């Protein structure tokens, strides 16, 4: 028997009981809404067997970790749909992000927004199939054999091979992906999904690498939650700064500087008023100003962690064979 601390309430279960089984013993409502589990502070799958006394928290969609597992699983469903519809596609990574998920694909013919409904339809078929997500691990050499012909996966496996650890995979029906998890118990737990955008993204955020097709999406446990989210996005569009800036004559955007505003006279008045107020407040509380370079060496960004985590969103250049990035 093992003793499991459920937020202060200790219960005994048979050794090897899974987090999902514990959730079911508490109530079917919790079991059906469970996305992942946290055992002694470590997030894991609901199917994880519990072999010793521990603390356990069942993570639902209401938690950040629960959302992460939910959206991560949906990214795998999308990748499976794309692989079914477009055989020969090379797939790279598909993480959960702050609001949803994405997956990057290397395709002979890049996707367009017109392709999204077809992919969504295939995703819904996969969800209806209610495929279990099964985790397994392989030694590096076996992992390479499994992912043969998928260069991005082969590259990731090669990086992990030096650590001497087995490589973790998740399988759902005819689709297998290199992944650490955690994931939902099955594809059928995803109830509402919407693919929202397509963009280009360099592999690993490096402009020296190939441009991949990135597909974004969002999913929820209820259709009503998805509709509410989409309505919120529509409302946000009405308040989009690009739309308001144009309507109010504050600034303009041009193709010569995508994402960089050209401030018009009214916009400069507003901008300077904000800067004046900012200086007034800082002076009031005893702050002084300094000025630092706009562009700095890669070495600094590596020390700060930006290079590893945000490089794909940074503006970089090369000066005298050394990488630099704008702050």
PDB file of C-alpha atoms in Angstrom:
ATOM      1  CA  UNK A   1       0.000   0.000   0.000  1.00  0.00           C
ATOM      2  CA  UNK A   2       1.051   3.611  -0.552  1.00  0.00           C
ATOM      3  CA  UNK A   3      -0.072   6.698   1.328  1.00  0.00           C
ATOM      4  CA  UNK A   4      -1.069   9.594  -0.921  1.00  0.00           C
ATOM      5  CA  UNK A   5      -1.444  13.119   0.412  1.00  0.00           C
ATOM      6  CA  UNK A   6      -4.278  14.829  -1.461  1.00  0.00           C
ATOM      7  CA  UNK A   7      -3.905  18.438  -0.321  1.00  0.00           C
ATOM      8  CA  UNK A   8      -3.781  17.511   3.351  1.00  0.00           C
ATOM      9  CA  UNK A   9      -6.059  14.478   3.210  1.00  0.00           C
ATOM     10  CA  UNK A  10      -4.060  11.239   3.276  1.00  0.00           C
ATOM     11  CA  UNK A  11      -5.521   8.109   1.679  1.00  0.00           C
ATOM     12  CA  UNK A  12      -4.125   4.633   1.132  1.00  0.00           C
ATOM     13  CA  UNK A  13      -4.073   2.915  -2.270  1.00  0.00           C
ATOM     14  CA  UNK A  14      -2.552  -0.212  -3.759  1.00  0.00           C
ATOM     15  CA  UNK A  15       1.040   0.219  -4.867  1.00  0.00           C
ATOM     16  CA  UNK A  16       1.191   0.997  -8.592  1.00  0.00           C
ATOM     17  CA  UNK A  17      -2.118   2.862  -8.639  1.00  0.00           C
ATOM     18  CA  UNK A  18      -2.182   5.541 -11.332  1.00  0.00           C
ATOM     19  CA  UNK A  19      -3.003   9.196 -10.848  1.00  0.00           C
ATOM     20  CA  UNK A  20      -6.037   8.674 -13.103  1.00  0.00           C
ATOM     21  CA  UNK A  21      -7.337   5.897 -10.855  1.00  0.00           C
ATOM     22  CA  UNK A  22      -6.915   8.101  -7.801  1.00  0.00           C
ATOM     23  CA  UNK A  23      -8.855  10.871  -9.557  1.00  0.00           C
ATOM     24  CA  UNK A  24     -11.643   8.410 -10.417  1.00  0.00           C
ATOM     25  CA  UNK A  25     -11.833   7.268  -6.790  1.00  0.00           C
ATOM     26  CA  UNK A  26     -12.411  10.880  -5.743  1.00  0.00           C
ATOM     27  CA  UNK A  27     -15.167  11.454  -8.279  1.00  0.00           C
ATOM     28  CA  UNK A  28     -16.043  10.978 -11.947  1.00  0.00           C
ATOM     29  CA  UNK A  29     -16.271  14.743 -12.421  1.00  0.00           C
ATOM     30  CA  UNK A  30     -12.630  15.181 -11.430  1.00  0.00           C
ATOM     31  CA  UNK A  31     -11.578  12.153 -13.470  1.00  0.00           C
ATOM     32  CA  UNK A  32     -13.235  13.440 -16.641  1.00  0.00           C
ATOM     33  CA  UNK A  33     -11.761  16.929 -16.258  1.00  0.00           C
ATOM     34  CA  UNK A  34      -8.251  15.789 -15.276  1.00  0.00           C
ATOM     35  CA  UNK A  35      -5.492  16.727 -17.727  1.00  0.00           C
ATOM     36  CA  UNK A  36      -2.324  15.750 -15.870  1.00  0.00           C
ATOM     37  CA  UNK A  37      -1.004  15.145 -12.371  1.00  0.00           C
ATOM     38  CA  UNK A  38       1.639  16.539 -10.056  1.00  0.00           C
ATOM     39  CA  UNK A  39       3.415  13.922  -7.948  1.00  0.00           C
ATOM     40  CA  UNK A  40       5.693  15.337  -5.252  1.00  0.00           C
ATOM     41  CA  UNK A  41       5.767  18.584  -7.216  1.00  0.00           C
ATOM     42  CA  UNK A  42       6.659  16.992 -10.568  1.00  0.00           C
ATOM     43  CA  UNK A  43       4.135  17.248 -13.409  1.00  0.00           C
ATOM     44  CA  UNK A  44       3.456  13.920 -15.110  1.00  0.00           C
ATOM     45  CA  UNK A  45       0.876  11.891 -17.023  1.00  0.00           C
ATOM     46  CA  UNK A  46      -2.288  10.656 -15.377  1.00  0.00           C
ATOM     47  CA  UNK A  47      -1.217   7.108 -16.238  1.00  0.00           C
ATOM     48  CA  UNK A  48       1.933   7.400 -14.145  1.00  0.00           C
ATOM     49  CA  UNK A  49       2.018   4.556 -11.583  1.00  0.00           C
ATOM     50  CA  UNK A  50       2.593   5.590  -7.976  1.00  0.00           C
ATOM     51  CA  UNK A  51       5.049   3.250  -6.262  1.00  0.00           C
ATOM     52  CA  UNK A  52       5.719   5.056  -2.977  1.00  0.00           C
ATOM     53  CA  UNK A  53       4.184   7.484  -0.493  1.00  0.00           C
ATOM     54  CA  UNK A  54       3.780  10.911  -2.068  1.00  0.00           C
ATOM     55  CA  UNK A  55       1.742  14.067  -2.429  1.00  0.00           C
ATOM     56  CA  UNK A  56      -0.594  14.183  -5.408  1.00  0.00           C
ATOM     57  CA  UNK A  57      -2.434  16.987  -7.154  1.00  0.00           C
ATOM     58  CA  UNK A  58      -4.820  16.342 -10.028  1.00  0.00           C
ATOM     59  CA  UNK A  59      -4.380  19.075 -12.634  1.00  0.00           C
ATOM     60  CA  UNK A  60      -7.422  20.238 -14.583  1.00  0.00           C
ATOM     61  CA  UNK A  61      -7.713  22.744 -17.419  1.00  0.00           C
ATOM     62  CA  UNK A  62      -8.119  25.460 -14.796  1.00  0.00           C
ATOM     63  CA  UNK A  63      -4.418  25.145 -13.929  1.00  0.00           C
ATOM     64  CA  UNK A  64      -1.492  26.345 -16.041  1.00  0.00           C
ATOM     65  CA  UNK A  65       0.008  22.844 -16.102  1.00  0.00           C
ATOM     66  CA  UNK A  66      -3.333  21.336 -17.084  1.00  0.00           C
ATOM     67  CA  UNK A  67      -3.701  23.756 -19.984  1.00  0.00           C
ATOM     68  CA  UNK A  68      -0.147  22.948 -21.061  1.00  0.00           C
ATOM     69  CA  UNK A  69      -0.897  19.211 -21.263  1.00  0.00           C
ATOM     70  CA  UNK A  70      -4.216  19.875 -23.018  1.00  0.00           C
ATOM     71  CA  UNK A  71      -2.707  22.151 -25.657  1.00  0.00           C
ATOM     72  CA  UNK A  72       0.385  19.992 -26.083  1.00  0.00           C
ATOM     73  CA  UNK A  73      -1.803  16.990 -26.848  1.00  0.00           C
ATOM     74  CA  UNK A  74      -3.807  19.063 -29.327  1.00  0.00           C
ATOM     75  CA  UNK A  75      -0.583  20.003 -31.125  1.00  0.00           C
ATOM     76  CA  UNK A  76       0.119  16.278 -31.570  1.00  0.00           C
ATOM     77  CA  UNK A  77      -3.395  15.787 -32.925  1.00  0.00           C
ATOM     78  CA  UNK A  78      -2.760  18.563 -35.440  1.00  0.00           C
ATOM     79  CA  UNK A  79       0.567  17.025 -36.471  1.00  0.00           C
ATOM     80  CA  UNK A  80      -1.122  13.650 -36.937  1.00  0.00           C
ATOM     81  CA  UNK A  81      -3.808  15.274 -39.094  1.00  0.00           C
ATOM     82  CA  UNK A  82      -1.200  17.030 -41.248  1.00  0.00           C
ATOM     83  CA  UNK A  83       0.774  13.803 -41.678  1.00  0.00           C
ATOM     84  CA  UNK A  84      -2.388  11.995 -42.784  1.00  0.00           C
ATOM     85  CA  UNK A  85      -3.355  14.703 -45.251  1.00  0.00           C
ATOM     86  CA  UNK A  86       0.117  15.527 -46.546  1.00  0.00           C
ATOM     87  CA  UNK A  87       2.275  12.368 -46.560  1.00  0.00           C
ATOM     88  CA  UNK A  88       5.976  13.075 -46.782  1.00  0.00           C
ATOM     89  CA  UNK A  89       5.792  16.105 -44.499  1.00  0.00           C
ATOM     90  CA  UNK A  90       8.757  16.576 -42.181  1.00  0.00           C
ATOM     91  CA  UNK A  91       7.630  17.622 -38.708  1.00  0.00           C
ATOM     92  CA  UNK A  92       9.817  19.407 -36.175  1.00  0.00           C
ATOM     93  CA  UNK A  93       8.416  20.682 -32.852  1.00  0.00           C
ATOM     94  CA  UNK A  94       4.937  21.434 -31.538  1.00  0.00           C
ATOM     95  CA  UNK A  95       4.829  22.927 -28.056  1.00  0.00           C
ATOM     96  CA  UNK A  96       2.057  24.365 -25.952  1.00  0.00           C
ATOM     97  CA  UNK A  97       2.404  28.133 -25.608  1.00  0.00           C
ATOM     98  CA  UNK A  98       0.779  30.819 -23.473  1.00  0.00           C
ATOM     99  CA  UNK A  99      -2.481  30.759 -25.414  1.00  0.00           C
ATOM    100  CA  UNK A 100      -2.741  27.520 -27.341  1.00  0.00           C
ATOM    101  CA  UNK A 101      -0.166  25.655 -29.360  1.00  0.00           C
ATOM    102  CA  UNK A 102       1.687  25.501 -32.649  1.00  0.00           C
ATOM    103  CA  UNK A 103       3.541  22.987 -34.775  1.00  0.00           C
ATOM    104  CA  UNK A 104       6.271  23.618 -37.352  1.00  0.00           C
ATOM    105  CA  UNK A 105       6.248  21.634 -40.599  1.00  0.00           C
ATOM    106  CA  UNK A 106       8.618  21.277 -43.535  1.00  0.00           C
ATOM    107  CA  UNK A 107       6.390  20.770 -46.564  1.00  0.00           C
ATOM    108  CA  UNK A 108       6.909  20.635 -50.306  1.00  0.00           C
ATOM    109  CA  UNK A 109       3.922  22.942 -50.768  1.00  0.00           C
ATOM    110  CA  UNK A 110       3.465  25.411 -47.863  1.00  0.00           C
ATOM    111  CA  UNK A 111       0.015  25.586 -46.333  1.00  0.00           C
ATOM    112  CA  UNK A 112      -2.342  28.542 -46.631  1.00  0.00           C
ATOM    113  CA  UNK A 113      -5.249  29.657 -44.458  1.00  0.00           C
ATOM    114  CA  UNK A 114      -7.555  27.931 -46.951  1.00  0.00           C
ATOM    115  CA  UNK A 115      -6.092  24.592 -45.813  1.00  0.00           C
ATOM    116  CA  UNK A 116      -6.976  25.098 -42.146  1.00  0.00           C
ATOM    117  CA  UNK A 117     -10.619  23.894 -42.314  1.00  0.00           C
ATOM    118  CA  UNK A 118      -9.473  20.644 -43.930  1.00  0.00           C
ATOM    119  CA  UNK A 119      -6.874  20.082 -41.200  1.00  0.00           C
ATOM    120  CA  UNK A 120      -9.440  20.917 -38.510  1.00  0.00           C
ATOM    121  CA  UNK A 121     -11.841  18.363 -39.988  1.00  0.00           C
ATOM    122  CA  UNK A 122      -9.155  15.674 -39.874  1.00  0.00           C
ATOM    123  CA  UNK A 123      -8.312  16.648 -36.298  1.00  0.00           C
ATOM    124  CA  UNK A 124     -11.944  16.164 -35.317  1.00  0.00           C
ATOM    125  CA  UNK A 125     -11.835  12.674 -36.830  1.00  0.00           C
ATOM    126  CA  UNK A 126      -8.777  11.856 -34.715  1.00  0.00           C
ATOM    127  CA  UNK A 127     -10.499  13.244 -31.628  1.00  0.00           C
ATOM    128  CA  UNK A 128     -13.558  11.098 -32.359  1.00  0.00           C
ATOM    129  CA  UNK A 129     -11.306   8.029 -32.676  1.00  0.00           C
ATOM    130  CA  UNK A 130     -10.413   8.590 -29.000  1.00  0.00           C
ATOM    131  CA  UNK A 131      -6.884   7.279 -29.478  1.00  0.00           C
ATOM    132  CA  UNK A 132      -4.945   6.577 -26.264  1.00  0.00           C
ATOM    133  CA  UNK A 133      -1.630   8.404 -25.894  1.00  0.00           C
ATOM    134  CA  UNK A 134       0.969   5.844 -24.926  1.00  0.00           C
ATOM    135  CA  UNK A 135       4.404   6.802 -23.669  1.00  0.00           C
ATOM    136  CA  UNK A 136       7.470   4.651 -24.285  1.00  0.00           C
ATOM    137  CA  UNK A 137      11.227   5.151 -24.336  1.00  0.00           C
ATOM    138  CA  UNK A 138      14.013   3.857 -26.575  1.00  0.00           C
ATOM    139  CA  UNK A 139      17.808   3.946 -26.581  1.00  0.00           C
ATOM    140  CA  UNK A 140      19.204   6.597 -28.913  1.00  0.00           C
ATOM    141  CA  UNK A 141      20.054   4.187 -31.740  1.00  0.00           C
ATOM    142  CA  UNK A 142      16.581   2.630 -31.728  1.00  0.00           C
ATOM    143  CA  UNK A 143      15.074   6.114 -31.544  1.00  0.00           C
ATOM    144  CA  UNK A 144      16.994   7.128 -34.672  1.00  0.00           C
ATOM    145  CA  UNK A 145      15.667   4.068 -36.492  1.00  0.00           C
ATOM    146  CA  UNK A 146      12.115   4.944 -35.496  1.00  0.00           C
ATOM    147  CA  UNK A 147      12.477   8.543 -36.694  1.00  0.00           C
ATOM    148  CA  UNK A 148      14.451   7.714 -39.844  1.00  0.00           C
ATOM    149  CA  UNK A 149      13.540  10.150 -42.613  1.00  0.00           C
ATOM    150  CA  UNK A 150      12.554  12.870 -40.153  1.00  0.00           C
ATOM    151  CA  UNK A 151      15.675  15.087 -40.082  1.00  0.00           C
ATOM    152  CA  UNK A 152      14.470  17.477 -37.378  1.00  0.00           C
ATOM    153  CA  UNK A 153      13.677  14.615 -35.016  1.00  0.00           C
ATOM    154  CA  UNK A 154      16.992  12.954 -35.875  1.00  0.00           C
ATOM    155  CA  UNK A 155      18.802  16.154 -34.951  1.00  0.00           C
ATOM    156  CA  UNK A 156      17.036  16.344 -31.588  1.00  0.00           C
ATOM    157  CA  UNK A 157      17.758  12.683 -30.866  1.00  0.00           C
ATOM    158  CA  UNK A 158      21.427  13.209 -31.689  1.00  0.00           C
ATOM    159  CA  UNK A 159      21.587  16.008 -29.132  1.00  0.00           C
ATOM    160  CA  UNK A 160      20.070  13.819 -26.417  1.00  0.00           C
ATOM    161  CA  UNK A 161      22.178  10.794 -27.324  1.00  0.00           C
ATOM    162  CA  UNK A 162      25.227  12.208 -25.560  1.00  0.00           C
ATOM    163  CA  UNK A 163      23.390  12.274 -22.235  1.00  0.00           C
ATOM    164  CA  UNK A 164      23.165   8.489 -22.158  1.00  0.00           C
ATOM    165  CA  UNK A 165      19.429   8.595 -21.462  1.00  0.00           C
ATOM    166  CA  UNK A 166      16.616   6.801 -23.245  1.00  0.00           C
ATOM    167  CA  UNK A 167      14.540   8.945 -25.603  1.00  0.00           C
ATOM    168  CA  UNK A 168      10.883   9.495 -24.698  1.00  0.00           C
ATOM    169  CA  UNK A 169       8.102   9.078 -27.281  1.00  0.00           C
ATOM    170  CA  UNK A 170       4.317   9.298 -27.377  1.00  0.00           C
ATOM    171  CA  UNK A 171       2.199   7.200 -29.724  1.00  0.00           C
ATOM    172  CA  UNK A 172      -1.429   7.751 -30.711  1.00  0.00           C
ATOM    173  CA  UNK A 173      -2.754   5.432 -33.373  1.00  0.00           C
ATOM    174  CA  UNK A 174      -0.661   5.775 -36.528  1.00  0.00           C
ATOM    175  CA  UNK A 175       1.322   8.758 -35.218  1.00  0.00           C
ATOM    176  CA  UNK A 176       4.432   8.710 -33.023  1.00  0.00           C
ATOM    177  CA  UNK A 177       6.317  11.777 -31.849  1.00  0.00           C
ATOM    178  CA  UNK A 178       9.493  12.438 -29.929  1.00  0.00           C
ATOM    179  CA  UNK A 179       8.234  14.090 -26.747  1.00  0.00           C
ATOM    180  CA  UNK A 180       8.793  14.376 -22.999  1.00  0.00           C
ATOM    181  CA  UNK A 181       5.102  14.994 -22.252  1.00  0.00           C
ATOM    182  CA  UNK A 182       2.978  15.104 -20.255  1.00  0.00           C
ATOM    183  CA  UNK A 183      -0.152  14.455 -22.309  1.00  0.00           C
ATOM    184  CA  UNK A 184      -3.836  13.736 -21.918  1.00  0.00           C
ATOM    185  CA  UNK A 185      -4.984  10.139 -21.574  1.00  0.00           C
ATOM    186  CA  UNK A 186      -6.563  10.107 -25.042  1.00  0.00           C
ATOM    187  CA  UNK A 187      -7.330  12.322 -28.029  1.00  0.00           C
ATOM    188  CA  UNK A 188     -11.035  12.129 -27.196  1.00  0.00           C
ATOM    189  CA  UNK A 189     -10.539  14.417 -24.205  1.00  0.00           C
ATOM    190  CA  UNK A 190     -10.153  17.394 -26.560  1.00  0.00           C
ATOM    191  CA  UNK A 191     -13.633  18.788 -27.138  1.00  0.00           C
ATOM    192  CA  UNK A 192     -13.293  22.004 -29.150  1.00  0.00           C
ATOM    193  CA  UNK A 193     -10.471  23.117 -31.431  1.00  0.00           C
ATOM    194  CA  UNK A 194      -9.724  25.969 -33.810  1.00  0.00           C
ATOM    195  CA  UNK A 195      -6.670  26.592 -35.979  1.00  0.00           C
ATOM    196  CA  UNK A 196      -6.028  30.303 -35.925  1.00  0.00           C
ATOM    197  CA  UNK A 197      -3.045  31.279 -38.060  1.00  0.00           C
ATOM    198  CA  UNK A 198      -0.207  30.255 -40.355  1.00  0.00           C
ATOM    199  CA  UNK A 199       3.195  31.924 -40.370  1.00  0.00           C
ATOM    200  CA  UNK A 200       6.744  31.152 -41.371  1.00  0.00           C
ATOM    201  CA  UNK A 201       9.367  30.273 -38.771  1.00  0.00           C
ATOM    202  CA  UNK A 202      13.020  29.367 -39.122  1.00  0.00           C
ATOM    203  CA  UNK A 203      14.045  26.041 -37.637  1.00  0.00           C
ATOM    204  CA  UNK A 204      15.240  26.853 -34.136  1.00  0.00           C
ATOM    205  CA  UNK A 205      14.712  30.544 -34.791  1.00  0.00           C
ATOM    206  CA  UNK A 206      17.920  30.796 -36.802  1.00  0.00           C
ATOM    207  CA  UNK A 207      17.723  32.660 -40.118  1.00  0.00           C
ATOM    208  CA  UNK A 208      20.524  30.435 -41.401  1.00  0.00           C
ATOM    209  CA  UNK A 209      18.159  27.460 -41.211  1.00  0.00           C
ATOM    210  CA  UNK A 210      15.236  26.524 -43.417  1.00  0.00           C
ATOM    211  CA  UNK A 211      11.957  28.409 -43.176  1.00  0.00           C
ATOM    212  CA  UNK A 212       9.203  26.113 -41.894  1.00  0.00           C
ATOM    213  CA  UNK A 213       5.421  26.443 -41.930  1.00  0.00           C
ATOM    214  CA  UNK A 214       4.057  27.171 -38.452  1.00  0.00           C
ATOM    215  CA  UNK A 215       0.388  26.507 -37.732  1.00  0.00           C
ATOM    216  CA  UNK A 216      -1.171  27.986 -34.578  1.00  0.00           C
ATOM    217  CA  UNK A 217      -4.275  26.770 -32.805  1.00  0.00           C
ATOM    218  CA  UNK A 218      -6.303  26.784 -29.614  1.00  0.00           C
ATOM    219  CA  UNK A 219      -8.488  24.174 -27.920  1.00  0.00           C
ATOM    220  CA  UNK A 220     -10.849  23.936 -24.954  1.00  0.00           C
ATOM    221  CA  UNK A 221     -12.804  21.343 -22.955  1.00  0.00           C
ATOM    222  CA  UNK A 222     -16.090  23.001 -23.998  1.00  0.00           C
ATOM    223  CA  UNK A 223     -17.346  24.490 -27.254  1.00  0.00           C
ATOM    224  CA  UNK A 224     -18.734  27.438 -25.298  1.00  0.00           C
ATOM    225  CA  UNK A 225     -15.242  28.234 -23.991  1.00  0.00           C
ATOM    226  CA  UNK A 226     -13.872  28.233 -27.536  1.00  0.00           C
ATOM    227  CA  UNK A 227     -16.655  30.515 -28.748  1.00  0.00           C
ATOM    228  CA  UNK A 228     -16.029  32.887 -25.849  1.00  0.00           C
ATOM    229  CA  UNK A 229     -12.322  32.959 -26.678  1.00  0.00           C
ATOM    230  CA  UNK A 230     -12.952  33.649 -30.364  1.00  0.00           C
ATOM    231  CA  UNK A 231     -15.381  36.426 -29.433  1.00  0.00           C
ATOM    232  CA  UNK A 232     -12.703  37.953 -27.200  1.00  0.00           C
ATOM    233  CA  UNK A 233     -10.271  37.892 -30.131  1.00  0.00           C
ATOM    234  CA  UNK A 234     -12.824  39.661 -32.317  1.00  0.00           C
ATOM    235  CA  UNK A 235     -13.288  42.343 -29.672  1.00  0.00           C
ATOM    236  CA  UNK A 236      -9.527  42.704 -29.394  1.00  0.00           C
ATOM    237  CA  UNK A 237      -9.314  43.312 -33.145  1.00  0.00           C
ATOM    238  CA  UNK A 238     -11.587  46.331 -32.730  1.00  0.00           C
ATOM    239  CA  UNK A 239      -9.086  47.739 -30.235  1.00  0.00           C
ATOM    240  CA  UNK A 240      -6.033  46.770 -32.255  1.00  0.00           C
ATOM    241  CA  UNK A 241      -3.439  49.535 -31.958  1.00  0.00           C
ATOM    242  CA  UNK A 242      -2.753  49.332 -35.695  1.00  0.00           C
ATOM    243  CA  UNK A 243      -6.416  50.007 -36.447  1.00  0.00           C
ATOM    244  CA  UNK A 244      -6.772  52.765 -33.845  1.00  0.00           C
ATOM    245  CA  UNK A 245      -3.457  54.366 -34.788  1.00  0.00           C
ATOM    246  CA  UNK A 246      -4.606  54.737 -38.374  1.00  0.00           C
ATOM    247  CA  UNK A 247      -8.110  55.929 -37.492  1.00  0.00           C
ATOM    248  CA  UNK A 248      -6.837  58.539 -35.009  1.00  0.00           C
ATOM    249  CA  UNK A 249      -3.996  59.696 -37.239  1.00  0.00           C
ATOM    250  CA  UNK A 250      -1.323  58.788 -34.674  1.00  0.00           C
ATOM    251  CA  UNK A 251       1.018  56.753 -36.857  1.00  0.00           C
ATOM    252  CA  UNK A 252       1.217  54.793 -40.071  1.00  0.00           C
ATOM    253  CA  UNK A 253       2.728  51.447 -40.989  1.00  0.00           C
ATOM    254  CA  UNK A 254       4.498  50.813 -44.273  1.00  0.00           C
ATOM    255  CA  UNK A 255       5.926  47.774 -46.023  1.00  0.00           C
ATOM    256  CA  UNK A 256       9.373  49.355 -45.853  1.00  0.00           C
ATOM    257  CA  UNK A 257       9.306  48.948 -42.062  1.00  0.00           C
ATOM    258  CA  UNK A 258       6.914  46.138 -41.099  1.00  0.00           C
ATOM    259  CA  UNK A 259       6.082  46.340 -37.417  1.00  0.00           C
ATOM    260  CA  UNK A 260       7.809  49.700 -36.989  1.00  0.00           C
ATOM    261  CA  UNK A 261       5.474  52.713 -36.717  1.00  0.00           C
ATOM    262  CA  UNK A 262       6.056  56.002 -38.520  1.00  0.00           C
ATOM    263  CA  UNK A 263       4.736  58.534 -35.989  1.00  0.00           C
ATOM    264  CA  UNK A 264       2.626  61.351 -37.413  1.00  0.00           C
ATOM    265  CA  UNK A 265       2.316  64.827 -35.772  1.00  0.00           C
ATOM    266  CA  UNK A 266      -0.582  63.815 -33.509  1.00  0.00           C
ATOM    267  CA  UNK A 267       1.240  60.651 -32.550  1.00  0.00           C
ATOM    268  CA  UNK A 268       4.391  62.564 -31.653  1.00  0.00           C
ATOM    269  CA  UNK A 269       2.391  64.870 -29.381  1.00  0.00           C
ATOM    270  CA  UNK A 270       1.006  61.852 -27.523  1.00  0.00           C
ATOM    271  CA  UNK A 271       4.371  60.071 -27.438  1.00  0.00           C
ATOM    272  CA  UNK A 272       6.188  63.115 -26.042  1.00  0.00           C
ATOM    273  CA  UNK A 273       3.497  63.676 -23.408  1.00  0.00           C
ATOM    274  CA  UNK A 274       3.981  60.098 -22.213  1.00  0.00           C
ATOM    275  CA  UNK A 275       7.766  60.483 -22.152  1.00  0.00           C
ATOM    276  CA  UNK A 276       7.470  63.760 -20.225  1.00  0.00           C
ATOM    277  CA  UNK A 277       5.193  62.111 -17.680  1.00  0.00           C
ATOM    278  CA  UNK A 278       7.558  59.139 -17.392  1.00  0.00           C
ATOM    279  CA  UNK A 279      10.495  61.475 -16.694  1.00  0.00           C
ATOM    280  CA  UNK A 280       8.469  63.480 -14.184  1.00  0.00           C
ATOM    281  CA  UNK A 281       7.552  60.379 -12.172  1.00  0.00           C
ATOM    282  CA  UNK A 282      11.097  58.983 -12.222  1.00  0.00           C
ATOM    283  CA  UNK A 283      12.566  62.317 -11.156  1.00  0.00           C
ATOM    284  CA  UNK A 284      10.024  62.581  -8.340  1.00  0.00           C
ATOM    285  CA  UNK A 285      11.209  59.277  -6.865  1.00  0.00           C
ATOM    286  CA  UNK A 286      14.913  59.988  -7.244  1.00  0.00           C
ATOM    287  CA  UNK A 287      15.707  57.985 -10.359  1.00  0.00           C
ATOM    288  CA  UNK A 288      18.273  59.080 -12.935  1.00  0.00           C
ATOM    289  CA  UNK A 289      18.577  58.107 -16.585  1.00  0.00           C
ATOM    290  CA  UNK A 290      21.291  56.173 -18.392  1.00  0.00           C
ATOM    291  CA  UNK A 291      21.605  55.222 -22.055  1.00  0.00           C
ATOM    292  CA  UNK A 292      22.885  51.844 -23.257  1.00  0.00           C
ATOM    293  CA  UNK A 293      23.625  50.548 -26.782  1.00  0.00           C
ATOM    294  CA  UNK A 294      20.674  49.458 -28.874  1.00  0.00           C
ATOM    295  CA  UNK A 295      22.543  46.441 -30.252  1.00  0.00           C
ATOM    296  CA  UNK A 296      24.675  44.088 -28.168  1.00  0.00           C
ATOM    297  CA  UNK A 297      26.806  40.965 -28.567  1.00  0.00           C
ATOM    298  CA  UNK A 298      25.340  37.475 -28.501  1.00  0.00           C
ATOM    299  CA  UNK A 299      27.519  36.760 -25.441  1.00  0.00           C
ATOM    300  CA  UNK A 300      25.350  39.051 -23.310  1.00  0.00           C
ATOM    301  CA  UNK A 301      22.116  37.465 -24.538  1.00  0.00           C
ATOM    302  CA  UNK A 302      23.498  34.003 -23.771  1.00  0.00           C
ATOM    303  CA  UNK A 303      24.261  35.066 -20.202  1.00  0.00           C
ATOM    304  CA  UNK A 304      20.792  36.553 -19.780  1.00  0.00           C
ATOM    305  CA  UNK A 305      19.081  33.469 -21.231  1.00  0.00           C
ATOM    306  CA  UNK A 306      17.441  35.398 -24.065  1.00  0.00           C
ATOM    307  CA  UNK A 307      19.466  33.658 -26.784  1.00  0.00           C
ATOM    308  CA  UNK A 308      18.295  30.176 -25.793  1.00  0.00           C
ATOM    309  CA  UNK A 309      14.666  31.046 -25.066  1.00  0.00           C
ATOM    310  CA  UNK A 310      13.709  33.999 -27.273  1.00  0.00           C
ATOM    311  CA  UNK A 311      16.148  33.996 -30.175  1.00  0.00           C
ATOM    312  CA  UNK A 312      13.453  33.312 -32.753  1.00  0.00           C
ATOM    313  CA  UNK A 313      11.771  36.591 -31.786  1.00  0.00           C
ATOM    314  CA  UNK A 314      14.957  38.677 -31.675  1.00  0.00           C
ATOM    315  CA  UNK A 315      16.395  40.825 -34.460  1.00  0.00           C
ATOM    316  CA  UNK A 316      19.922  39.621 -35.130  1.00  0.00           C
ATOM    317  CA  UNK A 317      22.820  40.551 -37.382  1.00  0.00           C
ATOM    318  CA  UNK A 318      26.468  39.618 -37.866  1.00  0.00           C
ATOM    319  CA  UNK A 319      29.296  42.125 -37.404  1.00  0.00           C
ATOM    320  CA  UNK A 320      32.901  40.999 -37.964  1.00  0.00           C
ATOM    321  CA  UNK A 321      31.792  37.341 -37.843  1.00  0.00           C
ATOM    322  CA  UNK A 322      30.128  37.811 -34.444  1.00  0.00           C
ATOM    323  CA  UNK A 323      26.387  37.582 -33.730  1.00  0.00           C
ATOM    324  CA  UNK A 324      24.605  40.655 -32.370  1.00  0.00           C
ATOM    325  CA  UNK A 325      20.992  41.284 -31.403  1.00  0.00           C
ATOM    326  CA  UNK A 326      18.840  44.342 -30.800  1.00  0.00           C
ATOM    327  CA  UNK A 327      17.732  44.745 -27.198  1.00  0.00           C
TER     328      UNK A 327
END
